[in-house]
Coordinates of C-alpha atoms in Angstrom, one line a residue:
X1 CA -30.7 -105.3 -104.3
X2 CA -33.1 -108.0 -102.9
X3 CA -31.7 -111.3 -104.6
X4 CA -35.0 -113.0 -106.2
X5 CA -36.0 -116.8 -106.0
X6 CA -36.2 -119.3 -108.9
X7 CA -39.3 -121.4 -108.5
X8 CA -36.9 -124.5 -106.8
X9 CA -36.6 -122.2 -103.8
X10 CA -32.7 -121.3 -105.2
X11 CA -31.4 -117.6 -105.9
X12 CA -32.1 -116.7 -109.1
X13 CA -28.8 -115.3 -110.8
X14 CA -30.3 -114.9 -114.4
X15 CA -29.2 -111.6 -115.1
X16 CA -25.4 -112.5 -115.0
X17 CA -26.1 -115.4 -117.5
X18 CA -27.1 -113.1 -120.0
X19 CA -24.2 -110.6 -119.9
X20 CA -21.6 -110.8 -122.7
X21 CA -18.4 -112.0 -121.0
X22 CA -17.9 -113.5 -117.6
X23 CA -17.0 -111.0 -115.5
X24 CA -20.0 -109.9 -113.9
X25 CA -20.6 -113.7 -113.3
X26 CA -17.2 -114.5 -111.5
X27 CA -17.4 -111.5 -109.5
X28 CA -20.8 -112.4 -108.2
X29 CA -19.8 -116.2 -107.5
X30 CA -16.8 -114.9 -105.7
X31 CA -18.8 -113.1 -103.3
X32 CA -20.4 -116.3 -102.4
X33 CA -17.3 -118.3 -102.1
X34 CA -18.7 -120.4 -105.3
X35 CA -16.7 -123.5 -105.4
X36 CA -18.4 -126.6 -106.6
X37 CA -16.8 -126.5 -110.0
X38 CA -13.3 -126.9 -108.1
X39 CA -14.2 -129.6 -106.1
X40 CA -15.9 -131.3 -108.9
X41 CA -12.9 -131.2 -110.7
X42 CA -10.7 -134.4 -109.7
X43 CA -13.7 -136.4 -109.9
X44 CA -14.0 -135.2 -113.5
X45 CA -11.0 -136.0 -114.3
X46 CA -11.0 -139.8 -112.9
X47 CA -14.2 -140.0 -114.9
X48 CA -12.0 -139.1 -118.2
X49 CA -9.2 -141.4 -117.2
X50 CA -11.5 -144.4 -116.5
X51 CA -13.4 -143.5 -119.8
X52 CA -9.7 -143.4 -121.4
X53 CA -8.9 -147.1 -119.9
X54 CA -12.4 -148.1 -120.9
X55 CA -11.8 -147.5 -124.4
X56 CA -8.5 -148.4 -125.3
X57 CA -7.1 -145.2 -124.7
X58 CA -9.7 -143.0 -127.0
X59 CA -9.9 -139.3 -125.6
X60 CA -13.6 -139.1 -124.7
X61 CA -15.9 -135.9 -125.3
X62 CA -17.2 -134.3 -122.5
X63 CA -20.4 -132.5 -122.3
X64 CA -21.5 -130.2 -119.6
X65 CA -25.1 -129.2 -118.7
X66 CA -25.8 -125.9 -117.6
X67 CA -22.4 -124.8 -118.7
X68 CA -22.8 -121.0 -118.7
X69 CA -19.7 -119.8 -119.5
X70 CA -17.5 -122.8 -119.9
X71 CA -16.3 -123.0 -116.4
X72 CA -15.8 -126.5 -116.2
X73 CA -14.1 -126.6 -119.3
X74 CA -12.2 -123.8 -118.6
X75 CA -11.0 -125.3 -115.4
X76 CA -9.8 -128.5 -116.9
X77 CA -8.3 -127.2 -120.1
X78 CA -6.4 -124.4 -118.3
X79 CA -5.3 -126.1 -115.1
X80 CA -6.7 -123.2 -113.3
X81 CA -8.8 -122.9 -109.7
X82 CA -11.9 -121.0 -109.6
X83 CA -9.8 -118.5 -107.5
X84 CA -7.6 -117.9 -110.6
X85 CA -10.4 -117.6 -113.0
X86 CA -12.1 -115.0 -110.6
X87 CA -8.7 -113.0 -110.4
X88 CA -8.3 -113.0 -114.3
X89 CA -11.4 -111.8 -114.7
X90 CA -11.0 -109.2 -112.1
X91 CA -7.8 -108.0 -113.5
X92 CA -9.5 -107.4 -117.3
X93 CA -11.7 -104.9 -115.8
X94 CA -11.1 -102.2 -118.6
X95 CA -10.6 -104.7 -121.6
X96 CA -13.7 -105.1 -123.8
X97 CA -15.1 -108.1 -124.6
X98 CA -13.2 -109.1 -128.0
X99 CA -9.9 -108.1 -126.1
X100 CA -10.9 -110.5 -123.5
X101 CA -12.0 -113.5 -125.9
X102 CA -8.3 -113.0 -127.6
X103 CA -6.9 -113.1 -123.9
X104 CA -8.8 -116.2 -123.2
X105 CA -8.0 -117.8 -126.6
X106 CA -4.3 -117.2 -126.5
X107 CA -4.3 -118.4 -122.6
X108 CA -5.9 -121.7 -124.0
X109 CA -3.6 -122.1 -126.9
X110 CA -0.6 -122.1 -124.1
X111 CA -2.1 -124.4 -122.0
X112 CA -1.5 -128.1 -122.1
X113 CA -4.5 -129.7 -120.7
X114 CA -6.6 -132.0 -122.0
X115 CA -6.0 -131.0 -125.6
X116 CA -7.2 -134.2 -127.0
X117 CA -10.3 -133.7 -125.7
X118 CA -13.2 -131.9 -127.2
X119 CA -15.8 -129.9 -124.8
X120 CA -19.3 -129.8 -125.3
X121 CA -21.7 -127.3 -123.2
X122 CA -25.5 -126.8 -123.4
X123 CA -27.2 -124.1 -121.7
X124 CA -30.5 -122.1 -122.0
X125 CA -28.2 -118.7 -121.8
X126 CA -27.3 -117.8 -125.3
X127 CA -24.4 -115.0 -124.7
X128 CA -22.8 -117.2 -121.8
X129 CA -22.4 -120.3 -124.4
X130 CA -21.7 -117.8 -127.2
X131 CA -18.7 -116.2 -125.5
X132 CA -17.3 -120.0 -124.1
X133 CA -17.3 -121.0 -127.7
X134 CA -15.9 -118.0 -128.9
X135 CA -13.1 -117.9 -126.6
X136 CA -12.4 -121.4 -127.5
X137 CA -13.4 -123.3 -124.1
X138 CA -16.0 -125.3 -125.7
X139 CA -15.6 -126.7 -129.3
X140 CA -19.7 -127.1 -129.5
X141 CA -22.2 -125.8 -128.0
X142 CA -26.4 -126.2 -127.5
X143 CA -28.7 -123.8 -127.0
X144 CA -31.9 -125.6 -125.7
X145 CA -34.7 -126.0 -123.2
X146 CA -34.7 -130.0 -123.0
X147 CA -37.2 -129.7 -120.4
X148 CA -40.0 -127.9 -123.0
X149 CA -38.8 -129.8 -126.6
X150 CA -37.2 -132.7 -127.7
X151 CA -33.2 -131.5 -129.2
X152 CA -33.5 -130.8 -133.6
X153 CA -31.5 -132.7 -135.3
X154 CA -28.8 -130.8 -135.7
X155 CA -28.6 -130.5 -131.6
X156 CA -28.9 -134.4 -131.3
X157 CA -26.0 -135.0 -133.4
X158 CA -23.9 -132.7 -131.0
X159 CA -25.2 -134.6 -127.9
X160 CA -25.0 -138.0 -129.6
X161 CA -21.1 -137.4 -129.4
X162 CA -21.1 -136.7 -125.9
X163 CA -18.8 -139.5 -124.3
X164 CA -19.2 -138.3 -120.5
X165 CA -22.2 -135.8 -119.3
X166 CA -21.3 -133.8 -116.4
X167 CA -23.0 -130.9 -114.1
X168 CA -22.4 -129.1 -111.1
X169 CA -25.3 -127.0 -110.5
X170 CA -28.2 -127.6 -113.1
X171 CA -30.2 -130.6 -111.5
X172 CA -33.3 -129.1 -110.3
X173 CA -33.7 -126.7 -113.2
X174 CA -33.5 -129.4 -115.4
X175 CA -35.1 -133.2 -114.8
X176 CA -35.1 -136.5 -116.1
X177 CA -36.7 -135.5 -119.2
X178 CA -33.6 -133.5 -120.1
X179 CA -31.3 -136.4 -119.0
X180 CA -33.2 -139.1 -121.1
X181 CA -33.1 -136.9 -124.1
X182 CA -29.2 -136.6 -123.7
X183 CA -28.8 -140.4 -122.7
X184 CA -30.8 -141.5 -125.7
X185 CA -29.6 -138.9 -128.5
X186 CA -27.3 -141.8 -129.7
X187 CA -29.6 -144.7 -131.3
X188 CA -26.9 -147.2 -129.7
X189 CA -24.5 -145.9 -127.5
X190 CA -24.8 -144.2 -123.9
X191 CA -22.6 -142.0 -122.4
X192 CA -21.4 -142.0 -119.1
X193 CA -22.7 -139.1 -116.4
X194 CA -21.4 -137.4 -113.1
X195 CA -24.0 -135.0 -111.5
X196 CA -23.2 -133.2 -108.4
X197 CA -26.9 -132.1 -107.3
X198 CA -27.8 -130.5 -103.9
X199 CA -29.6 -132.1 -101.3
X200 CA -32.8 -130.1 -102.0
X201 CA -33.5 -131.9 -104.8
X202 CA -34.2 -135.6 -105.1
X203 CA -32.3 -137.6 -107.4
X204 CA -34.7 -140.6 -107.3
X205 CA -36.6 -139.9 -110.3
X206 CA -33.8 -139.2 -112.6
X207 CA -31.8 -142.5 -111.3
X208 CA -35.0 -144.4 -111.9
X209 CA -35.4 -142.7 -115.7
X210 CA -31.7 -143.8 -116.3
X211 CA -31.9 -147.4 -114.9
X212 CA -34.6 -147.8 -117.0
X213 CA -32.4 -146.9 -119.9
X214 CA -29.7 -149.4 -118.8
X215 CA -27.8 -147.2 -116.2
X216 CA -26.3 -148.2 -112.9
X217 CA -26.4 -145.1 -110.3
X218 CA -24.1 -145.0 -107.5
X219 CA -23.8 -141.9 -105.0
X220 CA -20.1 -141.2 -104.1
X221 CA -19.7 -140.8 -100.2
X222 CA -19.7 -137.4 -98.8
X223 CA -21.0 -133.8 -99.2
X224 CA -19.4 -131.2 -101.1
X225 CA -20.0 -127.1 -100.5
X226 CA -21.0 -125.8 -103.6
X227 CA -21.4 -121.8 -102.2
X228 CA -22.8 -119.6 -99.3
X229 CA -26.6 -118.7 -99.4
X230 CA -27.4 -115.4 -101.5
X231 CA -29.9 -114.3 -98.9
X232 CA -31.7 -114.7 -95.6
X233 CA -34.6 -116.0 -97.8
X234 CA -32.8 -118.3 -99.8
X235 CA -31.4 -119.9 -96.5
X236 CA -35.0 -120.0 -95.2
X237 CA -36.3 -121.8 -98.4
X238 CA -33.5 -124.3 -98.7
X239 CA -33.8 -125.2 -95.1
X240 CA -37.4 -126.0 -95.1
X241 CA -37.1 -127.6 -98.2
X242 CA -34.7 -129.8 -96.5
X243 CA -36.5 -130.4 -93.6
X244 CA -39.5 -131.4 -95.5
X245 CA -37.1 -134.1 -97.1
X246 CA -36.4 -135.1 -93.9
X247 CA -32.5 -134.1 -94.1
X248 CA -30.5 -133.0 -90.9
X249 CA -29.1 -129.9 -91.8
X250 CA -26.9 -129.3 -88.7
X251 CA -23.5 -128.4 -89.6
X252 CA -24.0 -128.3 -93.0
X253 CA -26.6 -125.8 -94.4
X254 CA -27.5 -124.5 -91.3
X255 CA -23.6 -122.9 -91.1
X256 CA -24.7 -121.1 -94.1
X257 CA -23.6 -123.5 -97.4
X258 CA -25.5 -125.3 -99.7
X259 CA -24.5 -128.6 -100.1
X260 CA -24.4 -131.4 -102.9
X261 CA -23.8 -135.1 -103.4
X262 CA -22.0 -136.7 -106.4
X263 CA -24.2 -139.3 -108.4
X264 CA -22.3 -141.5 -111.0
X265 CA -24.4 -143.2 -113.7
X266 CA -22.6 -145.5 -116.1
X267 CA -24.2 -147.8 -118.9
X268 CA -24.2 -151.5 -117.9
X269 CA -23.5 -152.3 -121.5
X270 CA -23.2 -150.6 -124.8
X271 CA -20.8 -147.6 -123.7
X272 CA -18.3 -147.9 -126.5
X273 CA -20.6 -149.4 -129.3
X274 CA -20.5 -147.6 -132.4
X275 CA -23.4 -146.6 -134.4

């Protein structure tokens, strides 16, 4: 079956985010060697350590934008790799949803990773959010499209509790509009941010918007493989976009992989002010 393209030029996987559990998601992503959450994990752990130090030991609340089935939270909390998660869901092919949730909840209960942290997730895919919340990967969720509208009061309260905001693939689908609404959810405090952004998307407008809100953004040296192209059409679209942006793809996207850069944004003041 041909892989449809999103308006951004990337392959669209909307159908796998509307499943009641993550089995098809992990199966499809495994086929494409999806690895950006695995590569992002040590950088997110570094942000957590540094935030603890800056907040005198207080454990941060982490918000994952575009979290789908709570992938980044699962990797961190279970101490697992993306391949191990894919294998887990592959082995559970005969389980029903309730049994799968019970198994994931039991695994979390036996895991020691980041037990004192709260993990939040925001996504437009309600079934994916519901699974992550029910399985316990996420402590709270926000089902919203902040490109289209301001958060509700209830959503704003959840977003305002975030100390660190992370993402591994949503930038491009969301813009500075969404990030500004998240950054200003709390009236007096700005969360730290760490976003892995595909090279086909320009982070400059987001960095400029955040700068106007009192942030300084730096790009971490190096590039990170996200996944293999899902189709020849996706490859051609992405290469054309990168060429238009004057980006050299030799040895990178030309070899069949999507690549991302990591952008770290931190508020210059007010990170730990009380409401």
